[in-house]
Amino acid sequence: MSSIQSLLQILQQRKQKLEAGGQKKYHDKLSLQNKLFVRRRLELLFDKGQYEEDGRFANCLNDELPADGVVTAVGRIHGRTVCVMANDSTVKAGSWGARTVEKIIRIQETAEKMKVPILYLVDSAGARITDQLEMFPNRRGAGRIFYNQVKLSGMIPQVCLLFGPSAAGGAYIPAFCDLVIMVDQNASMYLGSPRMAEKVIGERVSLEEMGGARMHCTISGCGDILAENEEEAIKQAKQYLSYFPANYQEKPSIIAGVAPKEGPCLENMIPTNQNVPFNMYDCIDSLIDKGSFFEIKKLFAAELITGLARIDGKVVGIIANQPKVKGGVLFVDSADKGARFITLCDAFHIPLLFLADVPGFMIGTKVEKAGIIRHGAKFIAAMSSATVPKISVIIRKAYGAGLYAMAGPGFEPDCCVALPTAQIAVMGPEAAVNAVYSNKLSEIKDSKEKLAFMLEKQKEYQDTIDIYKLASELIIDDIVAPNDLRNFLVTRFALYETKEMTFSSRKHPVYPV
Amino acid sequence: MSEIKAIMAGTVLMIQVNQGESISVGQEVVILESMKMAIPIESRESGEVTKILVSVGDFVNEGDVLMTIK
């Protein structure tokens, strides 16, 4: 009979072996790829590097599959409980077998019961084809992971840190997360690998071009943050979580406020000529607590800026047009970006601040074919149904449906205020005069006479949309001096904290997607 | 050889460089007018302008090549 000492020794040895992951050659490969071992990632992620783990012995009778290629853990980040699933790419390239899938499902169930955020540290080649019957089609197969993600969406924050491949079905893990952080050069997301693309459709393409981190963060919009390396990705994930409550029943934490970054004051940075671009980031800096901006999808559809920030220590979600990029015009991708960001903030009680300087939605054949109308509708629907405090600030122009998308007066903002530079209209003066007087203009042959006529009519038009006239008609709630805007926002967001409203009691809308 | 393309549909309002001119990263090379806004097009690379493919007043669609550089 074995002594207790020998049993303990066996336990200790087995644990050590399991925690060492796969074979040495795969560890060597990690360092060549600038990747960290899964347990090192977890140490960096959790407070004091400590975490509790279940299912460590999964598949432990098979020497080649330590922990069945995934670590599932509960620990604390900034003192708050968080659940994590993390692929181990040293074990069969992080592929999923039956127990891998069961472990992932269980950690999701834990996150649901505890009502705490879940992070997915993805680095996986996908399903183990040899195990497909046990892990692919059944009730607790891989599909269940995605079902759970959909169910958890909006209930608890879900974040994906993509360190390596996320292939085929596995690519839906990031797709169902609130935020996807991708490590440049290493992270990738694709339904079919380049090898498969060549075999099946005859396309020859590199992994980076087809599903690389940079492509997804700039073109497809599947990635939200492009991180230089894994340490940076982990740091970003921790910072992101600091803006969020643990679940939809709680509110974001409030910290001590900080003065905005020193720089030019708002009144000196806004050109009064509506057609001249300026940098909206400077405007944002002048309004928010210094160093508090956490931008989401910075590299994607840059004509619309979306990001989390703090104003006097309180979290807000900012949606701002960027006149410096594509004139701040809304496109298919920016509409999509805006809609998603609003939904994210609304789910977790993060008030919304709209900063409008928008000539409208883009027109022309190209965008009509791309469905600009239904994408715009998606943006407007998300903004309409958001019930968190909403403040709309018209910085300069807000034309056409651009006004609507940016929480204009008809969309139940808690207030819609204007700077003195604001101009609200169906369209700008030049476009309006061209539209209304097109026949008359074509009759005038003398170019000087034509110009004089246009300028006169533009002046008349300007008078009809004078911002004081709109204030007089109660269309806007107030006109604020630019340099007073920060204090105005501090006061108003504090006043709106108790806001509670239900948008509708129906089951759900028919989403305009 | 690389291309500078229109980032959105619009009309060429101004061409700010000449053929044969050396340009640097971030330099404005063309200004488009679109949606009544001035839309500066910047070069993402430095090099020499080898060919200008548009004229003032031309309509260009998103993705159309404005000039080539080497």
Coordinates of C-alpha atoms in Angstrom, one line a residue:
Chain A
M1 CA 0.0 0.0 0.0
S2 CA 1.3 3.5 -0.9
S3 CA 2.1 5.8 1.9
I4 CA 0.4 9.2 2.0
Q5 CA 3.8 10.8 1.3
S6 CA 4.2 8.8 -1.9
L7 CA 0.6 9.7 -3.0
L8 CA 1.3 13.4 -2.3
Q9 CA 4.5 13.1 -4.3
I10 CA 2.6 11.6 -7.2
L11 CA 0.1 14.4 -7.0
Q12 CA 2.8 17.1 -6.9
Q13 CA 4.6 15.5 -9.9
R14 CA 1.5 15.2 -11.9
K15 CA 0.5 18.8 -11.2
Q16 CA 3.9 20.1 -12.2
K17 CA 3.8 18.1 -15.4
L18 CA 0.4 19.4 -16.3
E19 CA 1.3 22.9 -15.6
A20 CA 4.3 22.7 -17.8
G21 CA 2.1 22.4 -20.9
G22 CA 3.2 20.7 -24.1
Q23 CA 6.6 19.5 -25.3
K24 CA 9.7 21.7 -25.1
K25 CA 9.9 22.2 -28.9
Y26 CA 6.5 23.9 -28.8
H27 CA 7.7 26.2 -26.0
D28 CA 10.8 27.0 -28.0
K29 CA 8.5 27.9 -30.9
L30 CA 6.5 30.3 -28.7
S31 CA 9.6 32.4 -27.9
L32 CA 10.5 32.5 -31.6
Q33 CA 7.0 33.9 -32.3
N34 CA 7.3 36.5 -29.4
K35 CA 4.5 34.6 -27.6
L36 CA 4.1 33.9 -23.9
F37 CA 3.2 30.6 -22.4
V38 CA -0.5 30.4 -21.4
R39 CA 0.3 30.4 -17.7
R40 CA 2.6 33.4 -18.0
R41 CA -0.3 35.2 -19.7
L42 CA -2.5 34.4 -16.7
E43 CA 0.1 35.5 -14.2
L44 CA 0.3 38.9 -16.0
L45 CA -3.4 39.2 -16.1
F46 CA -4.5 38.4 -12.6
D47 CA -3.7 40.4 -9.4
K48 CA -0.5 39.0 -7.9
G49 CA -0.5 36.4 -10.6
Q50 CA -2.9 34.3 -8.6
Y51 CA -5.8 32.3 -9.9
E52 CA -8.0 29.3 -9.1
E53 CA -8.2 26.6 -11.7
D54 CA -10.7 23.8 -12.4
G55 CA -10.3 20.9 -14.8
R56 CA -6.5 21.0 -14.6
F57 CA -6.5 17.2 -14.8
A58 CA -8.7 17.1 -17.9
N59 CA -7.5 14.2 -20.1
C60 CA -4.7 13.6 -17.7
L61 CA -4.4 10.0 -18.6
N62 CA -3.2 11.1 -22.0
D63 CA 0.4 12.4 -21.6
E64 CA 0.2 14.5 -24.8
L65 CA -2.8 16.6 -23.7
P66 CA -2.1 18.4 -20.5
A67 CA -5.3 20.1 -19.2
D68 CA -6.7 19.2 -22.7
G69 CA -5.1 22.3 -24.1
V70 CA -7.0 25.0 -22.2
V71 CA -6.7 26.6 -18.8
T72 CA -9.9 27.8 -17.2
A73 CA -9.5 30.1 -14.2
V74 CA -11.1 32.5 -11.8
G75 CA -9.1 35.2 -10.2
R76 CA -9.1 39.0 -9.6
I77 CA -8.2 41.9 -11.8
H78 CA -8.0 45.3 -9.9
G79 CA -9.6 43.5 -7.0
R80 CA -12.7 42.3 -8.9
T81 CA -13.5 38.7 -9.8
V82 CA -13.1 37.7 -13.5
C83 CA -13.4 34.4 -15.3
V84 CA -10.9 33.4 -18.0
M85 CA -10.5 30.7 -20.6
A86 CA -7.0 30.5 -22.1
N87 CA -5.9 28.2 -24.9
D88 CA -2.5 26.5 -24.6
S89 CA -0.9 26.5 -28.0
T90 CA 1.9 24.2 -26.8
V91 CA -0.7 21.4 -26.6
K92 CA -1.8 20.2 -30.0
A93 CA -1.7 23.9 -31.3
G94 CA -4.4 24.8 -28.7
S95 CA -6.9 22.7 -30.6
W96 CA -10.3 21.8 -29.0
G97 CA -11.2 18.3 -27.9
A98 CA -14.3 17.2 -26.0
R99 CA -12.9 18.1 -22.6
T100 CA -11.5 21.4 -23.9
V101 CA -15.0 22.4 -25.0
E102 CA -16.6 21.2 -21.7
K103 CA -14.1 23.3 -19.7
I104 CA -14.9 26.4 -21.7
I105 CA -18.6 25.8 -21.3
R106 CA -18.2 25.4 -17.6
I107 CA -16.2 28.6 -17.1
Q108 CA -18.9 30.5 -19.0
E109 CA -21.5 29.0 -16.7
T110 CA -19.4 30.1 -13.7
A111 CA -19.2 33.6 -15.1
E112 CA -22.9 33.7 -15.6
K113 CA -23.7 32.5 -12.1
M114 CA -21.2 34.8 -10.5
K115 CA -22.2 37.7 -12.8
V116 CA -18.6 38.6 -13.5
P117 CA -16.7 39.5 -16.7
I118 CA -15.2 36.7 -18.8
L119 CA -12.0 37.0 -20.9
Y120 CA -11.2 34.6 -23.7
L121 CA -7.4 34.3 -24.3
V122 CA -7.5 32.7 -27.8
D123 CA -4.6 31.0 -29.5
S124 CA -6.1 27.9 -31.1
A125 CA -5.9 26.0 -34.4
G126 CA -9.6 25.1 -34.0
A127 CA -11.4 21.7 -33.6
R128 CA -9.5 18.4 -33.3
I129 CA -11.0 16.8 -36.4
T130 CA -10.2 13.3 -34.9
D131 CA -12.5 14.2 -31.9
Q132 CA -15.3 15.8 -34.0
L133 CA -18.1 13.6 -32.9
E134 CA -17.4 14.3 -29.2
M135 CA -16.9 18.0 -29.5
F136 CA -18.6 19.4 -32.6
P137 CA -22.3 18.6 -33.1
N138 CA -23.7 17.6 -29.7
R139 CA -25.7 19.6 -27.1
R140 CA -22.6 20.4 -25.1
G141 CA -20.3 20.7 -28.2
A142 CA -18.5 23.8 -29.5
G143 CA -21.7 25.3 -30.7
R144 CA -22.8 25.6 -27.1
I145 CA -19.9 28.0 -26.4
F146 CA -21.2 30.4 -29.0
Y147 CA -24.8 30.0 -27.8
N148 CA -23.6 30.9 -24.3
Q149 CA -21.7 33.9 -25.6
V150 CA -24.8 35.2 -27.3
K151 CA -26.8 34.7 -24.0
L152 CA -24.1 36.4 -21.9
S153 CA -23.8 39.3 -24.3
G154 CA -24.9 42.5 -22.5
M155 CA -25.2 40.6 -19.2
I156 CA -21.5 40.5 -18.4
P157 CA -18.5 42.1 -20.2
Q158 CA -16.9 39.6 -22.6
V159 CA -13.4 40.4 -24.0
C160 CA -11.3 38.4 -26.4
L161 CA -7.5 38.7 -26.4
L162 CA -6.3 37.2 -29.6
F163 CA -2.8 36.0 -29.3
G164 CA -2.6 33.6 -32.2
P165 CA -5.0 32.0 -34.7
S166 CA -8.7 31.9 -34.2
A167 CA -9.7 29.6 -37.0
A168 CA -12.9 28.4 -38.6
G169 CA -15.7 28.0 -36.0
G170 CA -13.3 29.2 -33.4
A171 CA -13.4 32.6 -35.1
Y172 CA -16.8 33.1 -33.7
I173 CA -15.4 33.5 -30.1
P174 CA -14.1 37.0 -30.9
A175 CA -17.1 37.7 -33.1
F176 CA -19.4 37.4 -30.1
C177 CA -17.2 39.4 -27.7
D178 CA -17.7 43.0 -26.7
L179 CA -14.1 43.9 -27.4
V180 CA -11.4 42.1 -29.5
I181 CA -7.8 42.9 -28.8
M182 CA -5.4 41.5 -31.5
V183 CA -1.7 41.2 -31.2
D184 CA 0.0 42.6 -34.4
Q185 CA 1.7 39.9 -36.5
N186 CA 0.5 37.0 -34.4
A187 CA -3.2 37.2 -34.1
S188 CA -5.4 36.1 -36.9
M189 CA -9.1 35.3 -37.6
Y190 CA -10.4 33.5 -40.5
L191 CA -13.1 30.9 -41.5
G192 CA -10.8 29.2 -44.0
S193 CA -7.0 29.2 -43.9
P194 CA -5.0 30.5 -46.9
R195 CA -4.2 26.8 -47.6
M196 CA -7.9 26.0 -47.7
A197 CA -8.7 29.1 -49.8
E198 CA -6.2 28.0 -52.4
K199 CA -7.6 24.4 -52.5
V200 CA -11.3 25.3 -52.4
I201 CA -11.6 28.6 -54.3
G202 CA -8.2 28.9 -56.0
E203 CA -7.2 32.1 -54.2
R204 CA -3.5 32.6 -53.3
V205 CA -3.2 34.9 -50.4
S206 CA -1.1 35.4 -47.2
L207 CA -2.5 34.8 -43.8
E208 CA -1.7 38.4 -42.8
E209 CA -3.5 39.8 -45.8
M210 CA -6.5 37.6 -45.4
G211 CA -7.0 37.5 -41.7
G212 CA -4.2 39.3 -39.9
A213 CA -4.6 41.6 -36.9
R214 CA -3.9 44.8 -38.9
M215 CA -6.4 43.9 -41.6
H216 CA -9.1 43.1 -39.0
C217 CA -8.5 46.3 -37.0
T218 CA -8.4 48.6 -40.1
I219 CA -10.6 47.1 -42.8
S220 CA -13.1 44.4 -41.6
G221 CA -13.7 46.0 -38.2
C222 CA -13.6 42.5 -36.5
G223 CA -10.8 43.7 -34.3
D224 CA -11.1 46.7 -31.9
I225 CA -7.6 47.2 -30.7
L226 CA -4.3 46.5 -32.3
A227 CA -1.7 45.7 -29.6
E228 CA 2.0 45.7 -30.3
N229 CA 2.7 42.6 -28.1
E230 CA 1.0 40.4 -25.6
E231 CA 2.0 42.4 -22.5
E232 CA 0.3 45.5 -24.2
A233 CA -2.8 43.4 -25.0
I234 CA -3.1 42.3 -21.4
K235 CA -2.6 45.8 -20.1
Q236 CA -5.3 47.1 -22.5
A237 CA -7.8 44.4 -21.4
K238 CA -7.3 45.3 -17.7
Q239 CA -7.8 49.0 -18.5
Y240 CA -10.9 48.4 -20.6
L241 CA -12.5 46.4 -17.7
S242 CA -11.9 49.4 -15.3
Y243 CA -14.6 51.3 -17.2
F244 CA -17.2 48.6 -16.8
P245 CA -19.4 47.2 -14.0
A246 CA -19.1 43.5 -13.3
N247 CA -22.6 43.0 -14.9
Y248 CA -25.6 44.8 -16.3
Q249 CA -27.2 45.1 -12.9
E250 CA -24.4 47.3 -11.6
K251 CA -23.1 50.7 -12.6
P252 CA -19.5 51.7 -13.5
S253 CA -17.3 52.7 -10.7
I254 CA -16.6 56.4 -10.0
I255 CA -13.1 57.6 -9.2
A256 CA -11.7 61.0 -8.3
G257 CA -12.0 63.5 -11.2
V258 CA -8.9 64.9 -12.9
A259 CA -8.6 68.2 -14.9
P260 CA -8.4 67.9 -18.7
K261 CA -5.1 67.8 -20.5
E262 CA -3.6 71.2 -20.9
G263 CA -3.8 72.6 -24.4
P264 CA -5.6 75.0 -26.6
C265 CA -9.1 76.0 -25.3
L266 CA -12.1 74.9 -27.3
E267 CA -13.1 78.3 -28.5
N268 CA -9.7 78.7 -30.3
M269 CA -9.8 75.4 -32.1
I270 CA -13.1 75.4 -33.9
P271 CA -13.1 77.0 -37.3
T272 CA -16.2 79.0 -38.0
N273 CA -16.1 78.1 -41.7
Q274 CA -18.1 74.9 -41.6
N275 CA -16.2 73.4 -44.6
V276 CA -12.7 73.6 -43.0
P277 CA -11.7 70.5 -41.0
F278 CA -10.3 70.5 -37.5
N279 CA -9.1 67.8 -35.2
M280 CA -11.9 66.4 -33.0
Y281 CA -9.4 64.7 -30.7
D282 CA -8.3 68.1 -29.4
C283 CA -12.0 68.9 -28.6
I284 CA -12.3 65.6 -26.7
D285 CA -9.1 66.3 -24.8
S286 CA -10.5 69.6 -23.6
L287 CA -13.6 68.0 -22.2
I288 CA -12.4 64.8 -20.5
D289 CA -10.2 63.9 -17.5
K290 CA -6.6 63.9 -18.6
G291 CA -5.4 60.5 -19.8
S292 CA -8.8 58.8 -19.5
F293 CA -9.5 58.2 -23.1
F294 CA -9.8 54.6 -24.1
E295 CA -10.5 54.5 -27.8
I296 CA -12.3 51.6 -29.5
K297 CA -11.8 50.9 -33.2
K298 CA -9.3 53.7 -33.6
L299 CA -8.0 52.4 -36.9
F300 CA -11.4 51.5 -38.4
A301 CA -13.8 54.1 -39.9
A302 CA -11.8 56.9 -38.4
E303 CA -14.4 59.5 -39.6
L304 CA -16.3 58.6 -36.4
I305 CA -14.5 58.5 -33.1
T306 CA -15.8 56.1 -30.4
G307 CA -14.2 55.7 -27.0
L308 CA -14.7 55.5 -23.3
A309 CA -13.5 58.3 -21.0
R310 CA -14.1 59.9 -17.7
I311 CA -15.6 63.3 -17.0
D312 CA -15.0 64.3 -13.4
G313 CA -14.3 60.7 -12.6
K314 CA -17.5 59.3 -14.1
V315 CA -17.4 57.0 -17.1
V316 CA -19.0 58.2 -20.4
G317 CA -19.0 56.8 -23.9
I318 CA -18.1 59.4 -26.6
I319 CA -19.3 59.3 -30.1
A320 CA -17.8 62.1 -32.1
N321 CA -17.5 63.0 -35.8
Q322 CA -14.0 63.6 -37.0
P323 CA -14.0 66.4 -39.6
K324 CA -10.4 65.7 -40.3
V325 CA -11.1 62.3 -41.8
K326 CA -13.4 62.2 -44.9
G327 CA -14.9 65.5 -43.7
G328 CA -16.6 63.7 -40.8
V329 CA -19.2 62.2 -43.3
L330 CA -20.8 59.0 -42.1
F331 CA -20.2 55.9 -44.2
V332 CA -21.4 52.3 -44.0
D333 CA -18.5 51.3 -41.7
S334 CA -18.8 54.4 -39.4
A335 CA -22.6 53.8 -39.0
D336 CA -21.8 50.2 -38.1
K337 CA -19.1 51.3 -35.6
G338 CA -21.4 53.9 -34.0
A339 CA -24.3 51.4 -33.6
R340 CA -22.2 48.8 -31.9
F341 CA -20.5 51.2 -29.5
I342 CA -23.8 52.7 -28.4
T343 CA -25.2 49.2 -27.8
L344 CA -22.1 48.4 -25.7
C345 CA -22.4 51.5 -23.5
D346 CA -26.2 51.2 -23.1
A347 CA -25.9 47.5 -22.0
F348 CA -23.6 48.5 -19.1
H349 CA -25.1 51.8 -17.9
I350 CA -22.5 54.0 -19.5
P351 CA -23.9 57.5 -20.4
L352 CA -23.4 58.7 -23.9
L353 CA -22.0 62.0 -25.1
F354 CA -22.5 62.9 -28.8
L355 CA -20.2 65.5 -30.3
A356 CA -21.7 66.4 -33.7
D357 CA -19.9 68.0 -36.6
V358 CA -21.4 66.1 -39.5
P359 CA -22.2 67.0 -43.1
G360 CA -24.5 63.9 -43.2
F361 CA -24.4 60.4 -44.5
M362 CA -22.3 59.8 -47.7
I363 CA -24.2 59.8 -50.9
G364 CA -23.4 58.3 -54.4
T365 CA -23.7 55.0 -56.1
K366 CA -20.9 53.3 -54.3
V367 CA -22.4 53.7 -50.8
E368 CA -26.0 53.1 -52.0
K369 CA -24.9 49.8 -53.4
A370 CA -23.2 49.0 -50.0
G371 CA -26.5 49.7 -48.2
I372 CA -25.8 53.0 -46.6
I373 CA -29.5 53.4 -45.8
R374 CA -29.8 50.2 -43.8
H375 CA -26.5 50.7 -42.1
G376 CA -27.5 54.3 -41.2
A377 CA -30.8 52.9 -39.9
K378 CA -28.8 50.5 -37.6
F379 CA -27.0 53.4 -36.1
I380 CA -30.1 55.5 -35.6
A381 CA -32.0 52.5 -34.1
A382 CA -29.2 51.8 -31.6
M383 CA -29.1 55.4 -30.6
S384 CA -32.9 55.7 -30.3
S385 CA -33.2 52.7 -28.1
A386 CA -30.4 53.6 -25.7
T387 CA -31.9 54.5 -22.4
V388 CA -28.7 55.7 -20.6
P389 CA -28.3 59.5 -20.1
K390 CA -27.7 61.0 -23.6
I391 CA -26.2 64.4 -24.2
S392 CA -26.0 65.7 -27.7
V393 CA -23.7 68.7 -28.3
I394 CA -23.9 70.3 -31.8
I395 CA -20.3 71.5 -32.2
R396 CA -20.7 72.9 -35.8
K397 CA -22.8 71.5 -38.6
A398 CA -25.4 68.8 -38.1
Y399 CA -27.0 68.2 -41.5
G400 CA -29.7 65.8 -42.6
A401 CA -29.8 62.4 -41.0
G402 CA -26.4 63.2 -39.5
L403 CA -28.3 65.2 -36.9
Y404 CA -30.6 62.2 -36.3
A405 CA -27.7 59.8 -35.8
M406 CA -26.0 62.1 -33.4
A407 CA -28.9 62.1 -31.0
G408 CA -30.7 65.1 -32.4
P409 CA -33.7 66.6 -30.6
G410 CA -36.2 64.1 -32.0
F411 CA -34.4 61.2 -30.4
E412 CA -35.0 61.8 -26.7
P413 CA -31.6 63.1 -25.7
D414 CA -31.7 64.4 -22.1
C415 CA -30.5 67.6 -23.6
C416 CA -29.4 68.7 -27.1
V417 CA -27.3 71.8 -26.8
A418 CA -25.4 73.9 -29.3
L419 CA -22.1 75.8 -29.4
P420 CA -22.5 79.3 -31.0
T421 CA -20.7 77.7 -34.1
A422 CA -23.6 75.2 -34.5
Q423 CA -25.6 74.9 -37.7
I424 CA -28.6 72.6 -37.8
A425 CA -30.3 72.0 -41.1
V426 CA -31.5 69.5 -43.7
M427 CA -28.5 70.5 -45.7
G428 CA -25.8 73.2 -45.8
P429 CA -26.5 76.6 -47.4
E430 CA -24.7 75.8 -50.7
A431 CA -26.4 72.5 -51.2
A432 CA -29.8 74.0 -50.3
V433 CA -29.5 77.0 -52.6
N434 CA -28.4 74.7 -55.5
A435 CA -31.4 72.4 -54.8
V436 CA -34.1 75.1 -54.4
Y437 CA -32.9 77.4 -57.1
S438 CA -31.5 75.0 -59.7
N439 CA -33.8 76.2 -62.5
K440 CA -33.2 79.8 -61.7
L441 CA -29.4 79.3 -61.5
S442 CA -29.2 77.5 -64.9
E443 CA -31.1 80.5 -66.4
I444 CA -28.4 83.0 -65.2
K445 CA -25.7 83.0 -67.8
D446 CA -23.4 85.6 -66.4
S447 CA -21.1 84.0 -63.8
K448 CA -20.7 87.1 -61.6
E449 CA -24.4 87.5 -61.5
K450 CA -24.9 83.9 -60.7
L451 CA -22.4 84.0 -57.8
A452 CA -24.1 87.2 -56.4
F453 CA -27.4 85.5 -56.6
M454 CA -26.1 82.4 -54.9
L455 CA -24.5 84.3 -52.1
E456 CA -27.6 86.4 -51.5
K457 CA -29.8 83.3 -51.3
Q458 CA -27.2 81.5 -49.1
K459 CA -27.4 84.5 -46.7
E460 CA -31.2 84.3 -46.6
Y461 CA -30.9 80.6 -45.9
Q462 CA -28.4 81.1 -43.1
D463 CA -30.8 83.5 -41.4
T464 CA -33.6 80.8 -41.5
I465 CA -31.3 78.3 -39.7
D466 CA -29.8 80.8 -37.2
I467 CA -29.0 79.0 -34.0
Y468 CA -30.8 81.5 -31.9
K469 CA -33.9 81.0 -34.0
L470 CA -33.6 77.3 -33.2
A471 CA -33.2 78.0 -29.5
S472 CA -36.2 80.3 -29.7
E473 CA -38.2 77.5 -31.2
L474 CA -37.1 75.2 -28.3
I475 CA -35.4 72.9 -30.9
I476 CA -32.2 73.1 -28.9
D477 CA -32.2 73.3 -25.1
D478 CA -29.3 75.7 -24.6
I479 CA -26.4 77.5 -26.3
V480 CA -23.2 77.0 -24.4
A481 CA -19.9 78.9 -24.8
P482 CA -17.2 76.4 -25.9
N483 CA -15.0 77.1 -22.9
D484 CA -17.9 76.4 -20.5
L485 CA -18.7 73.0 -22.2
R486 CA -16.6 70.8 -19.8
N487 CA -18.3 72.3 -16.7
F488 CA -21.7 72.0 -18.4
L489 CA -21.1 68.3 -19.0
V490 CA -19.9 67.7 -15.5
T491 CA -23.0 69.2 -14.0
R492 CA -25.5 67.7 -16.5
F493 CA -24.2 64.1 -16.3
A494 CA -24.3 64.4 -12.5
L495 CA -27.9 65.6 -12.7
Y496 CA -28.9 62.8 -15.0
E497 CA -27.5 60.0 -12.9
T498 CA -30.8 58.9 -11.6
K499 CA -32.4 58.6 -15.0
E500 CA -34.4 55.4 -15.4
M501 CA -36.5 54.6 -18.4
T502 CA -37.7 51.6 -20.4
F503 CA -37.7 52.1 -24.1
S504 CA -40.4 49.6 -24.8
S505 CA -42.0 46.5 -23.3
R506 CA -42.1 44.6 -26.5
K507 CA -40.0 41.4 -27.0
H508 CA -37.5 43.0 -29.2
P509 CA -37.4 45.2 -32.4
V510 CA -36.9 43.9 -35.8
Y511 CA -33.3 45.0 -36.0
P512 CA -32.4 47.0 -39.2
V513 CA -29.3 45.0 -39.8
Chain B
M1 CA 5.8 52.4 -57.8
S2 CA 2.7 53.1 -55.6
E3 CA -0.6 54.8 -56.0
I4 CA -2.4 57.6 -54.2
K5 CA -6.1 56.9 -54.2
A6 CA -9.3 58.9 -53.5
I7 CA -10.5 58.1 -50.0
M8 CA -14.1 59.0 -50.9
A9 CA -16.1 60.0 -53.9
G10 CA -15.9 63.7 -54.9
T11 CA -14.7 66.3 -57.3
V12 CA -11.1 67.3 -57.7
L13 CA -10.9 70.9 -56.3
M14 CA -7.1 71.4 -56.3
I15 CA -4.0 69.5 -57.3
Q16 CA -1.2 70.7 -55.0
V17 CA 1.9 69.0 -56.6
N18 CA 3.4 68.7 -60.0
Q19 CA 4.7 65.8 -62.0
G20 CA 8.3 65.1 -61.0
E21 CA 8.0 66.8 -57.6
S22 CA 9.3 65.1 -54.5
I23 CA 6.7 64.6 -51.8
S24 CA 6.9 63.5 -48.2
V25 CA 4.7 61.3 -46.0
G26 CA 1.6 63.2 -44.8
Q27 CA 1.9 65.9 -47.5
E28 CA -1.4 67.0 -48.9
V29 CA -1.3 66.3 -52.7
V30 CA -4.9 66.8 -53.7
I31 CA -8.0 68.5 -52.2
L32 CA -11.3 66.9 -53.1
E33 CA -14.6 68.6 -52.7
S34 CA -17.2 66.2 -51.4
M35 CA -20.4 66.7 -49.4
K36 CA -19.5 70.4 -49.6
M37 CA -16.4 69.7 -47.5
A38 CA -12.8 70.2 -48.4
I39 CA -11.2 66.7 -48.2
P40 CA -7.4 66.8 -48.2
I41 CA -5.7 63.7 -49.6
E42 CA -2.4 63.0 -48.0
S43 CA 0.4 60.8 -49.3
R44 CA 1.2 57.8 -47.2
E45 CA 4.7 57.5 -48.6
S46 CA 7.5 59.7 -49.7
G47 CA 8.8 59.7 -53.3
E48 CA 8.6 61.4 -56.6
V49 CA 5.3 62.1 -58.4
T50 CA 5.5 60.1 -61.7
K51 CA 2.1 60.7 -63.1
I52 CA -1.0 62.7 -62.3
L53 CA -4.1 61.0 -63.6
V54 CA -6.8 63.5 -62.7
S55 CA -7.6 67.2 -63.5
V56 CA -9.4 69.9 -61.5
G57 CA -13.1 69.4 -61.9
D58 CA -13.0 65.6 -62.5
F59 CA -15.3 63.4 -60.6
V60 CA -13.5 60.6 -58.8
N61 CA -14.9 57.6 -57.0
E62 CA -13.6 56.1 -53.8
G63 CA -10.6 54.1 -54.6
D64 CA -9.8 55.8 -57.9
V65 CA -6.1 56.4 -58.5
L66 CA -5.2 60.1 -58.4
M67 CA -1.5 59.9 -59.0
T68 CA 1.4 57.4 -59.0
I69 CA 4.7 57.9 -57.1
K70 CA 8.0 56.1 -57.0

